[in-house]
Amino acid sequence: MPVAITPRPLLPEKQMSFIGVNLRRERLDLADTECAVAINADFHTRPGAAILRAGRTRLSTGTFTGQVVSVDTVNSVRYALTTSNIYRGNTSVAVGQDSVGSSLAPYRPFNDSYTWAFIANRNAMYKDNGLSLLKWGIAPPTGITPTVAVGAAGSLTGSYRVAFTYVRKVGTAIAAESNPSTFSAAQVLAAQVLSVTGLTDSADPQVTHKRLYRTLNAGGLFLVDQDVAVGTTIATSSQSDSALGAQLALDNDVPPNAYKAVEFQGTMFLLGDAAHPNYLWFSKHFVPEAVPAANFLIIGGGQDPLITMVSALGQLGVVSAKTKWRIVGNNTSGYTYLEAVSKRGTFTERGAIGTDQGTLFVARDGL
């Protein structure tokens, strides 16, 4: 006669949608019901579901203006970026942000003593060190021309011109520098010194000094002569040609307004420039405040704008509306891009995140 067989019941963990964290397997071998990391998730109160663990703490009792798009902590200072304001802790430090959104990238520039929170937005670009909100980059002394004249007796003989920049010094080192003023007229000297006036101060509070540059005799290159403190608008140039310093840089341009900033291998990358939706801008190496006008890649076509980017697994990825791109190269030899095999793109500026398993992003057919 037939024998009734009672099926063996499933183990409780086999009945659950989520089992929990499994640290005994390689991450690539985890089952769909397992995970490698769970932060503030409870798998046991409601079997089969991941719910938020008890013990939440309200960070702010105030009301923020606009929708919060990101929260980041730099140097133990919490920043909240909304569609209209920038908040340091619970205090609004900037208003009038573009509603497309903002992003924050921590970075300590070369020669600087602070790790700054660099904040990108289409209406204004900022940096904050937990104490002061300042402009990202230094605007040059546009339309200002220093005046030169014959000074007292000295050792200079020949024809000389000058120019000056605005700088932010940390101690004795230059942390950031602007592009130069208009070049002065030439002044002929005969065993004299060069008198310089018209070194107008900047209204930007981050500027600590003006850096004076002078040519060699009848030369075309401008070399460092001296630093002039804010508040002083005159100087005397008396150094010999051989004592002058480094050459004047003409490409310390301020960054364009953009909504996405990512630091990658010592360079700051920017996208979301409203005037150039397919441009990926990049700064000088270790100098995030200088974004030369020639430092950009044009990626994709005009009908496929760049949406977001993310750094993961030692690579920088850019996602457009229709596809994805990987940035390769370096700041010395140059950058280029490679399109991914998969054509999926994203439709949201805040829909991508880097993980130790790669990049997750929101596409129109799922995650």
Coordinates of C-alpha atoms in Angstrom, one line a residue, residues 127-290:
K127 CA 34.5 76.3 -0.1
D128 CA 34.1 76.0 3.7
N129 CA 36.5 75.1 6.4
G130 CA 34.0 74.9 9.2
L131 CA 34.6 78.6 10.1
S132 CA 34.3 80.6 6.9
L133 CA 32.3 80.2 3.7
L134 CA 34.4 81.5 0.8
K135 CA 34.4 81.6 -3.0
W136 CA 35.9 78.5 -4.7
G137 CA 38.8 80.1 -6.5
I138 CA 40.1 83.7 -6.6
A139 CA 38.9 86.1 -9.2
P140 CA 41.7 88.1 -10.9
P141 CA 42.2 91.9 -10.7
T142 CA 40.3 92.3 -14.0
G143 CA 40.6 95.7 -15.6
I144 CA 43.3 96.9 -13.3
T145 CA 46.7 98.0 -14.6
P146 CA 49.6 98.7 -12.3
T147 CA 51.6 101.9 -13.0
V148 CA 55.4 101.9 -13.2
A149 CA 57.8 104.8 -12.9
V150 CA 61.5 105.6 -12.3
G151 CA 62.5 105.2 -8.7
A152 CA 65.5 106.0 -6.7
A153 CA 69.1 105.1 -7.6
G154 CA 69.6 101.4 -7.8
S155 CA 71.0 98.5 -9.9
L156 CA 68.4 98.0 -12.6
T157 CA 69.2 99.0 -16.1
G158 CA 66.9 98.2 -19.0
S159 CA 63.2 98.1 -19.9
Y160 CA 60.8 96.5 -17.4
R161 CA 57.1 95.7 -17.1
V162 CA 55.0 94.3 -14.1
A163 CA 51.8 92.5 -13.4
F164 CA 50.2 91.2 -10.2
T165 CA 47.9 88.5 -8.9
Y166 CA 45.8 88.0 -5.8
V167 CA 46.9 85.1 -3.6
R168 CA 45.8 83.3 -0.4
K169 CA 48.9 82.4 1.6
V170 CA 49.0 79.9 4.5
G171 CA 52.1 80.8 6.4
T172 CA 54.7 81.5 3.8
A173 CA 53.2 79.2 1.1
I174 CA 50.8 80.0 -1.7
A175 CA 47.6 78.0 -1.3
A176 CA 45.6 79.6 -4.1
E177 CA 46.4 82.3 -6.8
S178 CA 44.4 84.2 -9.3
N179 CA 45.1 85.0 -12.9
P180 CA 47.1 88.3 -13.4
S181 CA 46.1 91.9 -13.8
T182 CA 46.7 93.7 -17.1
F183 CA 50.4 94.1 -17.9
S184 CA 51.9 97.5 -17.2
A185 CA 53.6 99.7 -19.8
A186 CA 57.4 99.4 -20.1
Q187 CA 59.6 101.6 -18.0
V188 CA 63.2 102.3 -19.0
L189 CA 65.7 102.4 -16.1
A190 CA 69.3 103.4 -15.9
A191 CA 70.9 102.2 -12.6
Q192 CA 67.6 102.8 -10.8
V193 CA 64.8 100.9 -9.1
L194 CA 61.3 100.4 -10.4
S195 CA 58.5 102.2 -8.6
V196 CA 55.1 100.4 -8.8
T197 CA 51.7 101.8 -7.8
G198 CA 48.1 100.8 -8.4
L199 CA 48.3 97.4 -6.6
T200 CA 44.6 97.5 -5.8
D201 CA 43.3 95.3 -3.1
S202 CA 40.7 92.6 -3.7
A203 CA 37.2 92.7 -2.0
D204 CA 37.5 88.9 -1.5
P205 CA 38.2 88.3 2.2
Q206 CA 40.3 85.1 1.5
V207 CA 43.0 87.2 -0.3
T208 CA 45.9 87.8 2.0
H209 CA 48.5 89.2 -0.4
K210 CA 49.2 90.5 -3.9
R211 CA 52.0 88.8 -5.8
L212 CA 54.1 91.1 -7.9
Y213 CA 55.7 89.8 -11.1
R214 CA 58.4 91.6 -13.2
T215 CA 60.0 90.9 -16.5
L216 CA 63.7 90.5 -17.2
N217 CA 65.3 93.3 -19.1
A218 CA 63.3 93.7 -22.4
G219 CA 61.9 90.2 -21.7
G220 CA 58.4 88.8 -22.3
L221 CA 58.2 86.4 -19.3
F222 CA 56.9 87.7 -15.9
L223 CA 58.7 86.2 -12.9
V224 CA 58.0 86.5 -9.2
D225 CA 59.4 89.7 -7.6
Q226 CA 57.7 89.9 -4.2
D227 CA 54.5 89.5 -2.2
V228 CA 52.7 92.6 -1.1
A229 CA 50.4 92.5 1.9
V230 CA 46.7 93.5 1.7
G231 CA 46.4 97.2 2.5
T232 CA 49.6 98.2 0.7
T233 CA 49.2 99.4 -2.8
I234 CA 52.7 100.4 -3.7
A235 CA 56.0 98.5 -4.1
T236 CA 59.6 99.0 -5.2
S237 CA 61.2 96.5 -7.4
S238 CA 65.0 96.4 -7.0
Q239 CA 66.0 92.7 -7.4
S240 CA 68.4 91.7 -10.1
D241 CA 67.0 89.7 -13.0
S242 CA 68.8 86.6 -11.7
A243 CA 67.1 86.8 -8.3
L244 CA 63.5 86.7 -9.7
G245 CA 61.4 83.6 -9.0
A246 CA 58.9 81.3 -10.7
Q247 CA 57.1 82.2 -13.9
L248 CA 53.6 83.8 -13.9
A249 CA 50.8 81.3 -14.6
L250 CA 48.0 82.4 -17.0
D251 CA 45.7 79.5 -16.4
N252 CA 44.5 79.9 -12.8
D253 CA 40.9 80.3 -13.9
V254 CA 38.1 80.0 -11.4
P255 CA 35.9 77.0 -11.8
P256 CA 32.7 77.1 -13.9
N257 CA 29.4 76.9 -12.0
A258 CA 28.5 73.2 -11.9
Y259 CA 26.4 71.0 -9.7
K260 CA 28.6 67.9 -9.3
A261 CA 32.1 67.8 -7.9
V262 CA 34.2 64.7 -7.3
E263 CA 37.9 64.5 -6.3
F264 CA 39.8 61.7 -8.1
Q265 CA 43.5 61.0 -7.8
G266 CA 44.3 64.5 -6.6
T267 CA 42.2 66.3 -9.3
M268 CA 38.8 67.9 -8.9
F269 CA 36.3 67.0 -11.6
L270 CA 33.2 69.0 -12.4
L271 CA 30.1 68.5 -14.5
G272 CA 26.7 70.1 -14.7
D273 CA 27.8 73.3 -16.4
A274 CA 24.5 74.6 -17.7
A275 CA 26.2 76.3 -20.7
H276 CA 28.1 73.1 -21.6
P277 CA 26.1 70.0 -20.6
N278 CA 28.6 67.7 -22.2
Y279 CA 31.7 69.1 -20.6
L280 CA 33.7 67.3 -17.9
W281 CA 35.9 70.0 -16.4
F282 CA 39.0 69.1 -14.3
S283 CA 41.4 71.2 -12.1
K284 CA 45.1 71.4 -11.9
H285 CA 46.7 68.5 -10.0
F286 CA 46.5 69.2 -6.2
V287 CA 45.2 72.7 -6.9
P288 CA 41.3 72.4 -7.0
E289 CA 40.8 76.1 -7.0
A290 CA 42.4 76.5 -10.5

